[in-house]
């Protein structure tokens, strides 16, 4: 059924459709409407399951991961300071192989205090062992949450579905909310290990030796590698069920392009419009959207970009003292590529500033013109 | 007084081969609590001596499913398991969390308060050895005044935080102090807590052989002295207001408790007198609360 809803509302719809049994949460702008919508449905008995209103995001994740280890489907949502406070528990959830799903609504981290879109909060959780999916629009937000439960429960690693403040969380769009029966066909009732069996007692997460620690890390890394295939497989099944396709990356017009623009999340939509306009003027431009950040889709990116010489990465995040984080990741993915690459990073939309078609056009013209890339990022400012 | 042998001679849940130091008060307390709780339970431990005692991989000292969670989240971790078990139709399985005084009085206080506020269906047991003993004897807010620790070499300047009053202020169904020197009382309280639902809290004073500078045969004796000197009275609080004193102490001077511990070796007569004054005042306060509850 088509509904005209915000991205936050879309995420809540997905959580309900997935028969999520346990939700623990703490409010924070701009993800709070997810929490409120689920509370509303709990009150009118359409949610099912159990909600825990914790005193912090840290406790919310603690409760989610222990509920997940007990064998129930668990969800939480957070933003910004909330995901930073959770950081310790994010490592814990992945180390325990708890398939918790979390929506992270990207918001600037303090200081300075602000409420706008910026991806640094979720990207700073890069090494926590969570899978991360970045959404371009409200439809992808609802679909990705549904997929995330399937993926997480298949590989036994937690999964973060990332949407940007306001551009997705609060903007309303027509969203195809899938039928309950179809979602139940796609996502069966939860069937994950029940780690606290009184008939077969064991000790979860004891202290280990050096080599045992290495073994557990190796196993988790293998799970991440397996997740690459799982995400693609789940994407194919999703398309067969719902008619919409999502993979690790999305590409258009890459072959024979003089320049490929690499984007993530909402900047992608604006880039699509800009590229279509410039192609009409005769420019040969390709677009690659990186949807999955962890596991990083190195192979998919190499397949697309091995033969592309000019690449421009546009992104709304920054690792201070280096560059945009997707740009660094992309460069490292291409370091063993046989082709020559000129990868130029552009910071656009930092702090939630507007990234409009004109700004993307300026980036494209700059990149096409450029004889060599700068090592640091180019800061894109508004005109005037 | 109940005969403990008649009601609890079940198999031990905490088995021999655990990793506690010889003579450890925490291990003894865990053993008594777990024996009363039985093997149909799930137990959370957090970084503290409790987690070490439970055994390094692949060993497990307890005959119940255990989860070694993070330092400051014993309560919400237990609550998450409890909620999940209820969703699976197994709400009759009690979930118990063991944490040390650091994990309770200090770093875990916020999350414990949150769980108590929501009246989560958990039994929370604080094994209080009055300092960070697992990391080698550092001061916590459960360390009494004037006590020597590695981070208070001249003696602790702060007074011990009154955790029972904090928990009572949450108006939880049940909170109790218990002692390894009074196993019948401890067992009765665990069995009573098991029959209740909501957040149930235990404060168990648990001597640390190395941290308290006492002999390996001293844990029970010192703990008994803590009760008989009224320094650690045995009482329970129902619904946050109904205080009941469970044992009338012998009224020994507090010096009898202090003099057997190396961590108090440096005390001046004035400091000992000050501790006595504090103990007397706390006891008067406790008696007042109990009298009001039973008036």
XYZ file of C-alpha atoms in Angstrom:
679
model
C 0.000 0.000 0.000
C 1.345 3.444 -0.915
C 1.667 5.787 2.048
C 2.922 9.362 2.125
C 5.283 9.160 5.103
C 8.608 10.292 6.529
C 11.707 8.080 6.566
C 11.374 7.675 10.323
C 7.802 6.491 9.889
C 8.941 4.133 7.120
C 11.521 2.570 9.461
C 8.866 2.076 12.150
C 6.570 0.423 9.570
C 9.372 -2.002 8.716
C 9.998 -2.820 12.384
C 6.306 -3.637 12.810
C 6.101 -5.627 9.578
C 9.093 -7.725 10.687
C 7.253 -8.779 13.882
C 10.135 -7.392 15.917
C 9.764 -8.867 19.379
C 11.889 -6.500 21.401
C 12.570 -2.792 21.057
C 14.760 -0.963 23.577
C 15.298 2.720 22.942
C 16.187 6.151 24.213
C 15.069 9.266 22.385
C 17.330 11.631 20.494
C 16.673 14.145 17.731
C 16.172 13.331 14.863
C 15.346 9.651 15.294
C 12.777 10.162 18.072
C 9.714 9.827 15.769
C 10.673 6.166 15.175
C 10.487 5.582 18.932
C 7.238 7.539 19.265
C 5.564 5.753 16.361
C 6.480 2.341 17.777
C 5.201 3.440 21.206
C 1.937 4.559 19.615
C 1.529 1.136 18.007
C 2.460 -0.621 21.227
C -0.284 1.346 22.980
C -2.913 0.366 20.407
C -1.690 -3.249 20.458
C -0.620 -3.396 16.832
C 3.112 -3.692 17.511
C 3.319 -6.961 19.412
C 6.436 -7.730 21.382
C 7.932 -5.766 24.209
C 9.322 -2.226 24.439
C 11.896 -1.086 26.977
C 12.302 2.647 27.571
C 15.867 2.751 28.822
C 17.687 5.574 30.579
C 20.385 5.742 27.858
C 21.345 4.456 24.433
C 24.114 2.467 26.082
C 21.584 0.494 28.122
C 19.283 0.203 25.089
C 22.003 -1.617 23.174
C 22.911 -3.702 26.242
C 19.315 -4.892 26.510
C 18.952 -5.428 22.751
C 22.033 -7.598 22.501
C 21.174 -9.717 25.528
C 17.594 -10.175 24.287
C 18.999 -11.148 20.893
C 21.335 -13.697 22.493
C 18.292 -15.135 24.277
C 16.826 -15.714 20.816
C 14.400 -12.892 20.050
C 14.351 -10.348 17.198
C 15.600 -7.027 18.601
C 15.690 -3.476 17.266
C 16.777 -0.032 18.394
C 17.342 3.336 16.763
C 19.650 6.215 17.537
C 21.572 9.216 16.202
C 24.733 11.211 16.801
C 25.653 11.401 20.516
C 23.509 8.316 21.037
C 25.508 6.102 18.727
C 28.725 7.552 20.164
C 27.573 6.627 23.683
C 26.665 3.156 22.416
C 30.098 2.596 20.899
C 31.298 0.109 23.531
C 28.119 -1.929 23.205
C 28.394 -1.983 19.405
C 31.666 -3.887 19.699
C 29.985 -6.122 22.249
C 26.997 -6.927 20.025
C 29.165 -7.943 17.090
C 31.635 -9.843 19.292
C 28.730 -11.851 20.733
C 27.390 -12.367 17.193
C 24.033 -10.861 18.181
C 21.941 -10.073 15.064
C 20.486 -6.812 16.397
C 19.171 -4.343 13.813
C 19.536 -0.627 14.440
C 18.462 2.431 12.509
C 21.020 5.213 12.793
C 19.755 8.599 11.674
C 22.895 10.531 10.740
C 23.276 13.731 12.700
C 26.207 16.045 13.362
C 28.273 15.158 16.412
C 28.901 17.875 19.001
C 30.826 20.129 19.298
C 29.594 22.462 17.726
C 26.048 21.517 18.684
C 23.781 21.021 15.701
C 20.944 18.839 14.456
C 21.787 18.467 10.780
C 22.733 15.648 8.509
C 26.333 14.414 8.643
C 27.505 10.824 8.255
C 30.475 10.963 10.612
C 28.477 9.534 13.550
C 27.776 6.184 11.874
C 31.065 6.055 9.970
C 32.949 6.504 13.250
C 31.510 3.071 14.165
C 33.350 1.555 11.194
C 35.455 -0.891 13.197
C 32.754 -2.101 15.590
C 31.928 -5.122 13.433
C 28.479 -3.895 12.404
C 27.252 -4.176 8.864
C 26.183 -0.770 7.560
C 23.663 0.024 4.832
C 23.239 3.638 3.639
C 19.801 4.614 2.306
C 19.073 6.991 -0.546
C 15.373 7.613 0.121
C 12.403 6.636 2.293
C 11.584 3.581 0.176
C 15.099 2.284 0.572
C 14.868 2.915 4.329
C 11.816 0.669 4.810
C 13.174 -1.960 2.420
C 16.629 -1.964 3.983
C 15.291 -2.553 7.501
C 13.330 -5.556 6.237
C 16.442 -6.839 4.467
C 18.645 -6.097 7.479
C 16.843 -8.605 9.690
C 17.249 -11.304 7.037
C 20.931 -10.508 6.539
C 21.786 -10.134 10.234
C 20.037 -13.362 11.196
C 21.766 -15.209 8.349
C 25.328 -14.137 9.179
C 24.846 -13.565 12.935
C 26.272 -10.078 12.922
C 24.411 -6.883 13.819
C 23.293 -4.540 11.060
C 22.924 -0.766 11.029
C 20.542 0.867 8.562
C 21.650 4.439 8.080
C 19.439 7.336 7.008
C 20.213 11.019 6.966
C 18.713 13.572 9.316
C 15.800 15.505 7.839
C 16.471 14.595 4.173
C 15.124 11.136 4.969
C 14.111 11.135 8.630
C 11.640 14.013 8.341
C 10.930 14.499 4.613
C 7.730 12.863 3.415
C 7.675 10.763 0.274
C 5.306 8.217 -1.234
C 6.450 4.847 0.113
C 5.235 1.449 -0.950
C 4.626 -0.247 2.406
C 4.751 -3.986 1.642
C 1.916 -6.336 2.520
C 2.302 -8.176 5.802
C 1.937 -11.573 4.104
C 4.736 -10.816 1.658
C 7.063 -9.693 4.450
C 6.277 -12.860 6.398
C 7.090 -14.909 3.315
C 10.383 -13.058 2.884
C 11.300 -12.949 6.579
C 10.232 -16.097 8.462
C 9.772 -16.121 12.254
C 13.039 -15.627 14.089
C 15.224 -18.702 14.311
C 18.537 -17.684 15.835
C 20.602 -19.505 18.478
C 19.230 -19.380 22.004
C 22.413 -18.897 23.959
C 20.985 -19.244 27.471
C 19.618 -22.779 27.579
C 19.013 -23.960 31.141
C 19.188 -27.560 29.936
C 22.575 -27.011 28.335
C 24.285 -24.330 30.397
C 27.341 -22.575 29.028
C 29.316 -19.407 29.671
C 28.843 -16.766 26.979
C 31.714 -14.311 26.463
C 34.303 -15.589 28.953
C 37.908 -14.454 29.115
C 40.076 -16.043 26.383
C 43.746 -16.432 25.592
C 45.600 -14.510 22.887
C 45.230 -17.207 20.257
C 41.593 -17.840 21.157
C 40.941 -14.106 20.772
C 42.547 -14.184 17.330
C 40.419 -17.192 16.374
C 37.184 -15.449 17.359
C 38.189 -12.326 15.410
C 39.034 -14.452 12.415
C 35.625 -16.126 12.569
C 33.883 -12.754 12.767
C 35.871 -11.505 9.780
C 34.876 -14.596 7.833
C 31.262 -13.845 8.730
C 31.725 -10.371 7.264
C 33.133 -11.904 4.082
C 30.173 -14.260 3.944
C 27.899 -11.248 4.458
C 28.958 -9.889 1.050
C 27.278 -12.870 -0.609
C 24.380 -12.889 1.849
C 23.552 -9.257 1.094
C 23.489 -9.921 -2.645
C 21.464 -13.105 -2.221
C 18.946 -11.377 0.067
C 18.788 -8.525 -2.466
C 17.874 -10.955 -5.256
C 15.200 -12.622 -3.125
C 13.874 -9.235 -2.147
C 13.516 -8.285 -5.789
C 11.726 -11.550 -6.550
C 9.272 -10.891 -3.716
C 8.770 -7.139 -3.839
C 10.026 -6.120 -7.278
C 12.644 -3.676 -5.995
C 16.332 -4.422 -6.299
C 19.153 -3.464 -3.940
C 22.712 -4.721 -3.849
C 26.072 -3.708 -2.431
C 26.477 -0.898 -4.949
C 24.387 0.669 -7.685
C 25.797 1.875 -10.975
C 24.645 3.677 -14.094
C 26.510 4.724 -17.229
C 29.924 3.629 -15.953
C 31.111 1.944 -19.139
C 32.950 4.368 -21.402
C 32.499 7.251 -18.980
C 35.115 10.010 -18.843
C 34.280 10.536 -15.186
C 32.513 8.377 -12.628
C 30.903 10.144 -9.689
C 30.802 8.094 -6.491
C 28.139 8.987 -3.946
C 26.259 7.611 -0.975
C 22.806 8.178 0.500
C 20.709 11.225 -0.484
C 23.409 12.999 -2.475
C 22.912 10.168 -4.981
C 19.399 11.326 -5.931
C 20.594 14.843 -6.622
C 23.542 13.462 -8.584
C 21.212 11.378 -10.750
C 19.342 14.548 -11.785
C 22.552 16.472 -12.424
C 24.149 13.687 -14.438
C 21.057 13.259 -16.606
C 21.150 16.977 -17.403
C 24.867 16.979 -18.218
C 24.675 13.821 -20.317
C 22.179 15.639 -22.541
C 24.931 18.177 -23.138
C 27.166 15.346 -24.337
C 29.259 14.630 -21.244
C 30.078 10.952 -20.664
C 29.388 10.492 -16.970
C 28.905 7.445 -14.788
C 27.480 7.106 -11.296
C 28.314 4.607 -8.565
C 26.351 4.643 -5.333
C 27.974 2.799 -2.448
C 25.046 1.346 -0.480
C 26.866 -1.063 1.819
C 29.835 0.302 3.764
C 30.524 -2.775 5.913
C 31.344 -5.277 4.645
C 33.065 -2.975 2.136
C 32.130 -4.127 -1.385
C 35.707 -4.141 -2.708
C 35.090 -6.735 -5.406
C 31.944 -5.037 -6.714
C 33.737 -1.696 -6.803
C 36.782 -3.141 -8.569
C 34.524 -4.759 -11.167
C 32.959 -1.377 -11.867
C 35.953 0.929 -11.567
C 39.079 -1.057 -12.511
C 39.028 0.486 -15.978
C 37.872 3.954 -14.971
C 40.585 6.573 -14.784
C 38.751 9.617 -13.393
C 36.708 9.266 -10.236
C 35.095 11.975 -8.089
C 33.855 11.044 -4.607
C 31.213 13.369 -3.148
C 30.365 12.918 0.503
C 28.894 14.426 3.644
C 31.412 13.299 6.283
C 35.000 13.892 7.306
C 37.802 12.134 9.117
C 39.647 15.143 10.506
C 43.229 15.259 9.312
C 42.535 12.940 6.387
C 39.526 13.272 4.055
C 36.033 11.957 3.424
C 35.805 8.410 4.750
C 34.228 6.850 1.656
C 37.017 8.404 -0.445
C 39.701 6.766 1.711
C 37.897 3.444 1.548
C 37.490 3.692 -2.197
C 41.164 4.503 -2.697
C 42.205 1.516 -0.640
C 39.809 -0.725 -2.587
C 41.506 0.343 -5.815
C 45.121 0.168 -4.653
C 45.615 -3.281 -6.226
C 43.682 -2.363 -9.342
C 45.793 -2.701 -12.545
C 44.420 0.541 -14.011
C 45.570 4.098 -13.328
C 43.117 6.081 -11.246
C 42.735 9.748 -10.461
C 40.492 9.770 -7.388
C 39.451 13.221 -6.199
C 37.547 13.657 -2.955
C 34.979 16.432 -2.523
C 33.402 17.354 0.780
C 29.875 18.502 0.102
C 27.066 18.948 2.568
C 29.223 18.908 5.705
C 27.121 20.012 8.674
C 23.964 19.347 6.694
C 24.569 22.150 4.196
C 22.668 21.898 0.937
C 24.038 19.815 -1.915
C 22.067 21.004 -4.911
C 22.420 20.094 -8.621
C 24.455 23.237 -9.305
C 27.017 22.283 -6.663
C 27.316 18.779 -8.072
C 27.730 20.262 -11.561
C 30.608 22.409 -10.321
C 32.232 19.297 -8.864
C 31.845 17.408 -12.130
C 33.302 20.224 -14.230
C 36.198 20.580 -11.789
C 36.924 16.853 -11.857
C 36.773 16.630 -15.656
C 39.146 19.554 -15.956
C 41.598 18.379 -13.316
C 44.945 16.988 -14.502
C 45.842 15.440 -11.167
C 44.068 14.804 -7.872
C 44.905 16.556 -4.621
C 45.787 14.308 -1.704
C 43.408 16.092 0.650
C 39.728 16.770 0.033
C 38.322 19.762 -1.807
C 35.805 21.657 0.332
C 32.743 22.642 -1.654
C 31.027 25.808 -0.456
C 27.745 27.368 -1.562
C 27.998 29.959 -4.378
C 28.413 33.597 -3.440
C 16.163 -19.793 62.754
C 15.538 -22.085 59.808
C 17.483 -25.279 59.333
C 19.305 -24.715 56.127
C 20.093 -28.401 55.657
C 16.421 -29.263 55.491
C 15.520 -26.768 52.799
C 18.651 -26.566 50.726
C 20.846 -29.523 50.271
C 20.625 -29.355 46.499
C 23.647 -29.781 44.326
C 26.093 -26.929 44.221
C 25.677 -24.619 41.233
C 29.089 -22.972 41.663
C 31.412 -25.928 41.342
C 34.871 -26.588 42.639
C 37.589 -25.504 40.261
C 36.386 -21.928 40.054
C 39.054 -19.258 39.741
C 38.706 -17.375 43.048
C 41.631 -16.765 45.402
C 41.752 -19.170 48.374
C 39.432 -17.979 51.122
C 37.574 -15.519 48.900
C 34.403 -14.061 50.391
C 32.882 -13.318 47.000
C 33.104 -16.954 45.871
C 31.464 -18.088 49.096
C 28.656 -15.582 48.625
C 28.124 -16.573 44.993
C 28.020 -20.210 46.024
C 25.345 -19.556 48.648
C 23.240 -17.361 46.367
C 23.408 -19.787 43.445
C 22.653 -22.795 45.626
C 19.498 -21.070 46.863
C 18.583 -19.911 43.364
C 18.866 -23.404 41.862
C 19.878 -24.523 38.398
C 16.786 -23.239 36.626
C 18.077 -19.703 36.169
C 20.146 -17.473 33.897
C 22.993 -15.487 35.447
C 24.754 -12.346 34.253
C 28.220 -11.445 35.493
C 30.165 -8.298 34.688
C 33.853 -7.433 34.894
C 34.745 -7.845 38.571
C 36.032 -10.705 40.686
C 32.686 -12.377 39.985
C 33.490 -12.705 36.282
C 36.979 -14.038 36.972
C 35.665 -16.572 39.464
C 33.241 -17.874 36.816
C 36.175 -19.252 34.868
C 38.297 -18.587 31.770
C 37.330 -20.136 28.404
C 36.656 -23.028 27.906
C 35.929 -23.565 31.599
C 32.658 -22.592 33.241
C 32.378 -22.770 37.006
C 28.607 -22.487 37.285
C 25.963 -25.027 36.341
C 23.637 -22.368 34.930
C 23.805 -20.412 31.655
C 25.997 -17.383 32.262
C 26.763 -14.249 30.286
C 29.836 -12.141 30.913
C 28.527 -8.744 29.992
C 30.208 -5.321 30.124
C 31.125 -3.478 33.302
C 28.340 -0.928 33.654
C 25.367 -2.862 32.322
C 24.616 -5.792 34.626
C 21.042 -4.596 35.188
C 19.928 -3.824 31.598
C 21.653 -6.975 30.367
C 19.705 -9.098 32.847
C 16.568 -7.139 31.968
C 17.021 -7.829 28.245
C 17.304 -11.565 28.944
C 14.333 -11.469 31.314
C 12.154 -9.673 28.738
C 13.227 -12.110 26.023
C 12.502 -15.151 28.196
C 9.040 -13.726 28.902
C 8.481 -13.320 25.145
C 9.391 -16.992 24.800
C 6.910 -17.974 27.506
C 9.622 -18.721 30.041
C 8.988 -15.929 32.538
C 9.305 -18.485 35.329
C 13.086 -18.657 34.780
C 14.689 -16.114 37.130
C 17.455 -13.892 35.753
C 20.091 -12.876 38.270
C 22.931 -10.408 37.849
C 26.114 -10.425 39.915
C 28.128 -7.225 39.974
C 30.842 -5.896 42.224
C 30.674 -2.678 44.197
C 32.376 -0.780 41.362
C 29.841 -2.096 38.867
C 27.007 -1.163 41.221
C 27.925 1.905 43.292
C 29.985 3.603 40.572
C 29.996 2.833 36.860
C 26.786 0.779 36.785
C 24.634 2.999 39.003
C 22.881 4.772 36.139
C 21.832 1.613 34.347
C 20.859 -0.047 37.644
C 18.698 2.967 38.462
C 17.076 2.740 35.035
C 16.248 -0.932 35.484
C 14.961 -0.374 39.030
C 12.860 2.547 37.848
C 11.219 0.290 35.256
C 10.929 -2.429 37.924
C 12.543 -4.924 35.549
C 11.992 -8.528 36.566
C 15.521 -9.285 37.762
C 17.442 -10.212 40.896
C 20.498 -7.971 41.215
C 23.219 -9.038 43.623
C 26.007 -6.649 44.540
C 29.019 -8.556 45.866
C 30.583 -5.667 47.753
C 34.253 -6.083 48.634
C 34.619 -2.348 49.136
C 36.959 -1.553 46.279
C 38.170 -2.479 42.823
C 39.859 -5.676 43.931
C 39.904 -7.404 40.544
C 42.176 -4.671 39.185
C 44.292 -4.698 42.320
C 42.686 -2.729 45.186
C 41.568 0.727 44.071
C 39.069 2.950 45.843
C 35.381 2.871 44.893
C 32.427 4.749 46.335
C 31.769 1.608 48.409
C 35.138 1.961 50.163
C 34.619 3.132 53.765
C 36.214 6.258 55.167
C 39.885 6.057 56.215
C 40.366 2.730 54.391
C 43.697 2.050 52.755
C 43.597 1.154 49.042
C 46.168 1.423 46.258
C 44.665 4.747 45.185
C 44.060 6.023 48.733
C 47.423 5.193 50.346
C 46.805 7.753 53.102
C 43.273 6.467 53.703
C 39.999 7.144 51.878
C 38.648 10.624 52.540
C 35.070 9.868 51.450
C 32.369 7.986 53.316
C 30.778 4.827 51.935
C 27.821 5.472 49.656
C 24.524 4.237 51.127
C 23.450 1.984 48.277
C 20.530 0.444 50.160
C 18.952 3.861 50.675
C 19.416 4.620 46.985
C 17.716 1.380 46.008
C 14.945 1.889 48.567
C 14.323 5.319 47.045
C 13.391 3.514 43.818
C 10.571 1.794 45.773
C 11.526 -1.605 44.349
C 9.621 -4.612 45.730
C 12.552 -6.037 47.657
C 16.031 -5.051 48.818
C 18.073 -6.901 51.401
C 21.494 -7.013 52.951
C 22.972 -10.456 53.441
C 26.131 -11.965 54.825
C 28.227 -15.045 54.189
C 28.486 -15.387 57.983
C 24.712 -15.863 58.169
C 23.916 -18.438 55.469
C 20.440 -19.275 56.783
C 19.425 -15.632 56.585
C 20.984 -15.285 53.122
C 19.283 -18.421 51.839
C 15.895 -17.408 53.207
C 16.206 -14.019 51.504
C 17.185 -15.467 48.124
C 14.277 -17.913 48.283
C 11.951 -15.072 49.246
C 13.230 -12.890 46.397
C 12.772 -15.760 43.976
C 9.069 -15.868 44.786
C 8.645 -12.152 44.105
C 8.721 -10.386 40.765
C 10.102 -7.005 39.750
C 13.509 -5.644 40.690
C 15.011 -7.354 43.708
C 18.313 -6.117 45.095
C 20.893 -7.740 47.367
C 23.808 -6.071 49.064
C 26.281 -8.702 50.242
C 29.442 -7.627 52.057
C 32.139 -9.949 50.693
C 35.641 -9.787 52.155
C 38.613 -9.703 49.816
C 41.560 -11.541 51.315
C 44.230 -9.502 49.570
C 42.426 -6.163 49.518
C 41.395 -6.237 53.156
C 44.770 -7.571 54.229
C 43.331 -10.557 56.099
C 44.202 -14.254 56.292
C 42.698 -16.917 54.079
C 40.692 -18.248 57.036
C 39.272 -14.860 57.973
C 36.503 -14.036 55.463
C 33.615 -15.465 57.479
C 34.991 -14.263 60.813
C 35.445 -10.702 59.571
C 32.009 -10.695 58.011
C 30.464 -11.927 61.251
C 32.217 -9.093 63.075
C 30.836 -6.595 60.559
C 27.334 -7.665 61.556
C 27.971 -7.949 65.302
C 29.523 -4.467 65.414
C 26.427 -3.092 63.613
C 28.642 -1.893 60.809
C 26.796 -4.102 58.321
C 23.346 -4.856 59.779
C 21.146 -7.570 58.299
C 17.833 -6.141 57.152
C 15.354 -6.123 54.319
C 13.235 -3.415 52.728
C 9.913 -4.196 51.097
C 8.456 -1.739 48.577
C 11.099 0.797 49.512
C 9.582 1.661 52.894
C 9.007 -1.410 55.013
C 12.318 -1.899 56.828
C 12.792 -5.059 58.887
C 15.934 -5.748 60.906
C 16.593 -9.484 60.663
C 19.243 -9.933 63.315
C 19.961 -8.219 66.601
C 23.739 -7.651 66.744
C 25.914 -8.339 69.775
C 26.780 -4.654 69.987
C 30.536 -5.170 69.827
C 32.706 -2.065 69.454
C 33.669 -1.386 65.851
C 37.336 -1.678 66.779
C 36.873 -5.445 66.983
C 36.084 -5.437 63.256
C 38.781 -2.939 62.270
C 41.693 -4.373 64.245
C 41.756 -7.684 62.394
C 42.218 -6.054 58.989
C 45.503 -4.807 57.583
C 43.722 -2.134 55.545
C 42.895 -0.321 58.818
C 46.319 -0.784 60.445
C 47.109 2.920 60.151
C 43.959 4.171 61.937
C 44.402 6.720 64.737
C 42.187 6.457 67.849
C 40.359 9.567 66.617
C 39.594 7.953 63.282
C 38.346 4.787 64.963
C 36.127 6.909 67.195
C 34.778 8.706 64.157
C 33.935 5.389 62.485
C 32.180 4.278 65.681
C 30.122 7.470 65.707
C 29.144 6.940 62.087
C 28.174 3.305 62.725
C 26.078 4.290 65.746
C 24.308 7.007 63.813
C 23.536 4.670 60.900
C 22.225 2.038 63.295
C 19.959 4.566 65.026
C 18.681 5.667 61.631
C 18.014 2.082 60.587
C 16.188 1.315 63.834
C 14.089 4.427 63.331
C 13.115 3.333 59.828
C 12.249 -0.174 61.024
C 10.220 1.198 63.961
C 8.256 3.500 61.666
C 7.567 0.652 59.247
C 6.243 -1.585 61.985
C 4.483 1.058 64.056
